XYZ file of C-alpha atoms in Angstrom:
394
model
C 71.681 -91.852 81.676
C 68.741 -93.204 79.685
C 66.836 -90.324 80.862
C 69.341 -87.667 79.627
C 69.716 -89.511 76.215
C 65.905 -89.565 75.921
C 65.850 -85.662 76.970
C 68.209 -84.984 74.329
C 66.208 -87.048 71.571
C 62.960 -85.173 72.715
C 64.782 -81.976 72.799
C 66.161 -82.507 69.082
C 63.012 -83.645 67.743
C 61.290 -80.496 68.944
C 64.031 -78.325 67.329
C 63.908 -79.961 64.594
C 60.048 -79.685 64.501
C 60.411 -76.070 65.307
C 63.008 -75.670 62.321
C 60.513 -77.186 59.931
C 57.670 -75.410 61.272
C 59.689 -72.176 60.526
C 60.726 -73.079 57.019
C 56.896 -73.901 56.335
C 55.793 -70.599 57.740
C 58.525 -69.008 55.684
C 57.635 -70.781 52.314
C 53.818 -70.004 53.040
C 54.550 -66.415 53.632
C 56.628 -65.909 50.685
C 53.817 -68.010 48.478
C 51.158 -65.671 50.011
C 53.066 -62.705 49.086
C 53.969 -63.763 45.647
C 50.470 -64.317 45.155
C 49.430 -61.071 46.241
C 52.125 -59.016 44.221
C 51.244 -61.233 41.232
C 47.501 -60.262 41.747
C 47.951 -56.927 42.416
C 50.949 -56.414 40.150
C 52.476 -53.929 42.391
C 55.902 -52.271 41.271
C 57.840 -50.050 43.521
C 57.688 -47.482 40.959
C 54.070 -46.045 40.027
C 55.288 -42.901 38.062
C 54.825 -44.880 34.381
C 51.550 -46.655 35.855
C 47.978 -45.708 34.693
C 46.224 -43.450 37.538
C 44.467 -45.846 39.794
C 40.548 -45.510 40.244
C 38.483 -45.630 43.599
C 38.155 -49.349 43.043
C 42.077 -49.895 42.574
C 42.558 -47.966 45.766
C 40.036 -49.960 47.491
C 41.864 -53.343 46.539
C 44.961 -52.119 47.615
C 43.863 -51.209 51.130
C 42.245 -54.396 51.099
C 45.709 -56.336 50.375
C 47.412 -54.096 52.915
C 44.875 -55.204 55.368
C 45.176 -58.963 54.698
C 49.118 -58.849 54.632
C 48.933 -56.679 57.960
C 46.867 -59.307 59.425
C 48.660 -62.468 58.342
C 52.019 -60.984 59.417
C 50.581 -60.038 63.095
C 49.625 -63.676 63.270
C 53.087 -64.723 61.876
C 54.702 -62.474 64.509
C 52.579 -63.919 67.228
C 53.450 -67.475 66.477
C 57.050 -66.772 65.980
C 57.176 -64.761 69.452
C 55.807 -67.818 71.147
C 58.809 -69.688 69.993
C 62.304 -69.735 71.666
C 63.912 -68.911 68.571
C 64.281 -65.360 66.900
C 62.805 -65.005 63.595
C 62.305 -61.227 63.409
C 64.860 -61.035 60.816
C 63.502 -63.885 58.798
C 63.113 -63.492 55.126
C 59.694 -63.816 55.039
C 58.560 -61.043 57.660
C 61.241 -58.738 55.768
C 59.530 -59.182 52.446
C 56.247 -58.593 54.217
C 57.175 -55.510 55.945
C 58.693 -54.445 52.265
C 55.865 -55.136 50.482
C 53.270 -53.334 52.948
C 55.720 -50.250 52.899
C 55.275 -50.425 48.894
C 51.530 -50.733 49.034
C 51.377 -47.704 51.460
C 53.348 -45.881 49.262
C 51.610 -46.898 46.240
C 48.245 -46.095 47.916
C 49.326 -42.589 49.028
C 50.649 -41.867 45.305
C 47.484 -43.132 44.053
C 45.426 -40.929 46.290
C 47.690 -38.012 45.226
C 47.354 -38.583 41.852
C 43.645 -38.829 41.950
C 43.522 -35.614 43.856
C 45.683 -34.031 41.554
C 43.647 -35.319 38.604
C 40.381 -34.276 40.344
C 41.883 -30.559 40.827
C 43.243 -30.490 37.276
C 39.956 -31.477 36.170
C 37.986 -29.226 37.863
C 40.411 -26.358 37.160
C 40.090 -27.559 33.379
C 36.499 -27.513 33.647
C 36.372 -24.042 35.041
C 39.027 -22.834 32.469
C 36.859 -24.144 29.782
C 33.696 -22.632 31.413
C 35.671 -19.575 31.394
C 36.739 -19.689 27.925
C 33.491 -20.499 26.635
C 31.976 -17.694 28.744
C 34.833 -15.363 27.643
C 34.362 -16.509 24.091
C 30.594 -16.015 23.850
C 31.207 -12.439 25.264
C 33.874 -11.564 23.001
C 31.667 -13.008 20.163
C 28.768 -10.949 21.324
C 31.263 -7.831 21.559
C 32.404 -8.380 17.939
C 29.091 -9.059 16.538
C 27.688 -5.561 18.249
C 30.872 -4.045 16.824
C 30.450 -5.281 13.785
C 26.659 -4.537 13.509
C 27.323 -0.700 14.602
C 29.905 -0.694 11.875
C 27.464 -1.667 9.303
C 24.773 0.413 10.866
C 26.987 3.332 10.426
C 28.061 2.952 6.999
C 24.446 2.053 5.886
C 22.754 5.285 7.263
C 24.771 7.578 5.345
C 24.125 5.603 2.183
C 20.384 5.525 2.865
C 20.433 9.331 3.536
C 22.338 10.182 0.723
C 19.867 7.755 -1.527
C 17.068 9.328 0.085
C 18.298 12.745 -0.582
C 19.032 11.932 -4.271
C 15.509 10.635 -4.693
C 13.904 13.499 -3.252
C 16.007 15.655 -5.658
C 15.067 13.408 -8.766
C 11.389 11.931 -8.007
C 8.751 14.348 -7.958
C 6.183 13.672 -5.277
C 3.351 11.461 -6.723
C 0.043 13.307 -6.752
C -2.841 11.847 -4.759
C -4.975 9.788 -6.567
C -8.350 11.644 -7.632
C -11.195 9.923 -5.643
C -14.658 10.562 -7.395
C -16.663 11.666 -4.371
C -19.873 13.173 -6.153
C -20.684 16.786 -4.529
C -24.073 18.525 -5.185
C -22.266 21.885 -5.807
C -18.314 22.544 -5.855
C -16.520 24.637 -3.107
C -15.335 27.517 -4.751
C -13.768 28.570 -1.492
C -10.756 26.366 -2.442
C -10.242 28.296 -5.425
C -10.880 31.535 -3.856
C -7.927 30.922 -1.373
C -5.824 29.979 -4.045
C -6.437 33.224 -6.137
C -6.140 35.237 -2.848
C -2.608 34.001 -2.480
C -1.149 34.389 -5.644
C -3.063 37.059 -7.813
C -2.755 40.697 -7.041
C -5.088 43.307 -6.850
C -4.144 44.472 -10.192
C -4.546 41.162 -11.540
C -0.724 40.150 -12.072
C -0.375 36.302 -11.530
C 2.312 34.770 -9.730
C 2.761 31.629 -11.712
C 6.248 30.565 -10.125
C 4.716 30.444 -6.715
C 1.257 29.046 -8.034
C 3.708 26.076 -9.550
C 4.872 24.994 -6.339
C 1.261 24.750 -4.790
C -0.194 23.236 -7.859
C -1.848 20.625 -5.654
C -4.187 22.840 -4.020
C -5.582 23.835 -7.562
C -5.771 20.275 -8.618
C -7.842 19.825 -5.369
C -10.478 22.601 -6.449
C -10.585 20.952 -9.973
C -11.355 17.586 -8.908
C -14.361 19.170 -7.145
C -15.440 20.578 -10.230
C -15.066 17.091 -11.972
C -17.172 15.327 -9.186
C -19.877 17.847 -9.379
C -23.435 16.422 -10.237
C -25.303 19.021 -12.563
C -29.134 19.296 -11.544
C -31.634 21.295 -12.140
C -31.738 22.890 -8.711
C -29.147 25.516 -9.546
C -30.158 28.622 -10.214
C -28.900 30.971 -13.021
C -25.929 32.458 -10.816
C -25.216 28.936 -9.543
C -24.541 27.719 -13.003
C -22.657 30.879 -14.362
C -20.703 30.976 -11.187
C -19.613 27.413 -12.107
C -18.431 28.063 -15.634
C -16.884 31.160 -15.116
C -14.786 29.776 -12.330
C -14.361 26.589 -14.101
C -12.978 28.613 -17.194
C -10.242 30.546 -15.178
C -9.282 27.518 -13.212
C -8.341 25.475 -16.437
C -6.562 28.269 -17.905
C -4.378 28.889 -14.992
C -3.830 25.016 -15.197
C -3.289 24.904 -18.835
C -0.467 27.550 -18.115
C 1.188 25.618 -15.017
C 1.271 22.313 -17.382
C 3.710 23.881 -19.465
C 5.354 26.389 -17.162
C 7.844 28.349 -17.691
C 5.839 30.013 -20.731
C 6.262 33.184 -22.784
C 2.419 33.313 -24.014
C -0.411 31.161 -24.227
C -0.349 31.302 -27.862
C 2.747 29.368 -28.071
C 0.717 26.245 -26.999
C -1.176 23.930 -29.808
C -0.096 25.864 -32.828
C -1.578 28.916 -31.405
C -4.929 27.824 -30.770
C -4.977 26.557 -27.050
C -8.573 27.282 -26.652
C -9.723 24.674 -29.093
C -7.710 21.746 -27.245
C -10.123 19.390 -25.668
C -8.783 18.296 -22.419
C -11.401 19.453 -19.769
C -13.768 16.516 -18.086
C -16.980 18.379 -16.772
C -20.660 17.044 -16.560
C -19.535 13.839 -18.422
C -18.082 15.519 -21.399
C -14.503 16.465 -22.782
C -14.385 20.282 -23.462
C -12.217 22.810 -24.503
C -11.959 26.209 -23.218
C -13.861 27.496 -26.333
C -16.256 24.959 -25.640
C -17.210 26.585 -22.155
C -17.062 30.063 -23.357
C -18.766 29.824 -26.823
C -21.145 26.870 -26.404
C -22.073 27.391 -23.000
C -21.567 30.794 -21.276
C -22.473 32.886 -24.263
C -25.438 31.236 -25.938
C -27.040 30.340 -22.554
C -26.584 33.452 -20.417
C -26.218 36.177 -23.139
C -24.926 38.600 -20.712
C -21.546 40.646 -22.313
C -20.108 41.187 -18.777
C -18.795 37.679 -18.545
C -15.986 38.856 -21.212
C -14.433 40.853 -18.265
C -14.974 37.945 -15.938
C -13.333 35.097 -17.892
C -9.478 35.557 -18.346
C -7.355 34.233 -21.149
C -4.032 34.649 -19.140
C -2.896 37.399 -21.693
C -1.643 41.060 -20.734
C -4.174 42.632 -22.889
C -7.225 40.400 -21.496
C -9.011 41.894 -18.471
C -7.302 41.638 -15.370
C -7.905 38.430 -13.650
C -10.018 38.746 -10.403
C -8.161 37.649 -7.075
C -11.201 36.066 -6.085
C -13.617 33.186 -6.939
C -16.912 34.441 -8.461
C -19.603 33.379 -6.052
C -23.334 33.065 -6.640
C -24.486 35.440 -4.047
C -22.367 38.119 -5.049
C -22.191 37.378 -8.952
C -23.918 40.370 -10.209
C -22.006 42.897 -8.270
C -18.772 41.294 -9.304
C -19.370 41.395 -12.864
C -20.460 44.969 -12.650
C -17.365 45.818 -10.753
C -15.240 43.956 -13.406
C -16.764 45.889 -16.551
C -16.544 49.321 -15.188
C -12.910 48.664 -14.055
C -11.844 47.234 -17.222
C -13.620 49.960 -19.200
C -11.990 52.617 -17.442
C -8.416 51.195 -17.321
C -6.357 53.571 -19.503
C -4.042 50.530 -20.009
C -6.525 49.136 -21.752
C -8.934 51.660 -23.426
C -8.759 55.456 -24.070
C -12.061 57.238 -23.655
C -13.091 60.809 -25.202
C -16.241 62.262 -26.107
C -15.996 61.999 -30.190
C -13.250 59.036 -30.042
C -12.632 56.017 -28.182
C -9.893 53.516 -28.576
C -10.756 50.359 -27.141
C -9.484 46.291 -26.287
C -9.750 44.353 -29.092
C -12.389 42.198 -27.231
C -15.108 44.591 -28.261
C -14.364 43.869 -31.865
C -13.864 40.138 -31.625
C -17.404 39.968 -29.560
C -18.756 42.982 -31.086
C -22.344 41.075 -31.612
C -22.492 40.718 -27.470
C -22.115 44.298 -27.050
C -24.489 45.777 -29.701
C -23.266 49.402 -30.389
C -19.940 49.764 -28.832
C -19.549 53.397 -28.119
C -23.167 53.077 -26.313
C -22.089 50.325 -24.144
C -18.727 51.888 -23.365
C -20.742 55.408 -22.153
C -22.794 53.209 -19.809
C -19.883 52.388 -17.687
C -17.316 55.227 -18.669
C -16.352 58.004 -16.019
C -16.268 60.309 -18.717
C -18.765 61.666 -21.254
C -18.822 59.294 -24.566
C -21.016 60.370 -27.499
C -22.797 57.399 -28.906
C -21.693 58.678 -32.413
C -18.088 58.345 -30.939
C -15.366 56.919 -33.496
C -14.315 53.643 -32.489
C -10.589 52.346 -32.696
C -9.033 49.096 -31.562
C -5.927 48.252 -29.811
C -3.503 45.634 -30.785
C -4.043 42.576 -28.614
C -0.732 41.532 -26.253
C -0.648 37.665 -25.756
C 2.228 38.189 -23.403
C 1.789 36.225 -20.316
C 0.073 38.055 -17.401
C 2.532 37.091 -14.915
C 4.440 39.463 -12.198
């Protein structure tokens, strides 16, 4: 009997101890769960929470492992006891907590992956937008440049065309290059192009090529006079200079009716020709240089005053080797030209040139007879034609 009572007391004590131990475990589990929940601030829903970073996810995994470890230890301890504690509140809380942590972790991972994908997509989209924007900007810039270029080109063409019509091309500056003797071939080519065999001058065409004449005049201006020139060299220079500057005077004032319209009817007295370091007029060349120095009346049929009654202009330049033959030919042609002279045995009607420069010819009838194709008596009566100062143009 005593043993039975003792057995009951021992059994009761064990039951009480087990019950206390279960309550203690329950309280301990609950306290640990509360601390974990408080630490991690886990809620059943994470819809309104900020996106956890990788450290938060790691901490959640760590908390889950701790809880699962402790839960396993409690399960082991309870299973070793005879009482059923599977359904104890502590285990239920631990299970629910672990489930919530697992869901939270999975949700967080999904959110992180979603944000990562979104970030990548956004980055790609942003890059695409930047590339597209750059491409669009380049295209638009190119289009604007092309449009502006298209609009400017016609304007420039129009402006250039207008300038060409209004602005006369500038003449090249004269370069002083001293020469021993001028290149009369320049003048020869010029005359052959614009003077007919009859001495008619195409001033209109000459005007378009006036620069060619200016080139020759430059060689005249730059010529150094020296004592090595022979008589023909000098006379050739002055005859060609007189004719070239007479043409230049007409071109400077072209179109023109007659040369006497210039400088109050005295264009030959106008000083504007710069040769041999002096400023000369046409009269200076003829009357102060050629006539007194060379004393040759044939020069009157070589120099040309740009008038119809003047001896026709030779359509070639005079040259030193051919000067004698050229002077003889021009004199004979002029004297026998019925447009200028009418010849007979007893009477001759001749150009007024013979009147103006009578002293150079001596006895006019005798001089005419020397070159006339018909017989002219030395005592033939001499008359003079009126002088036509109209331009000797075509």
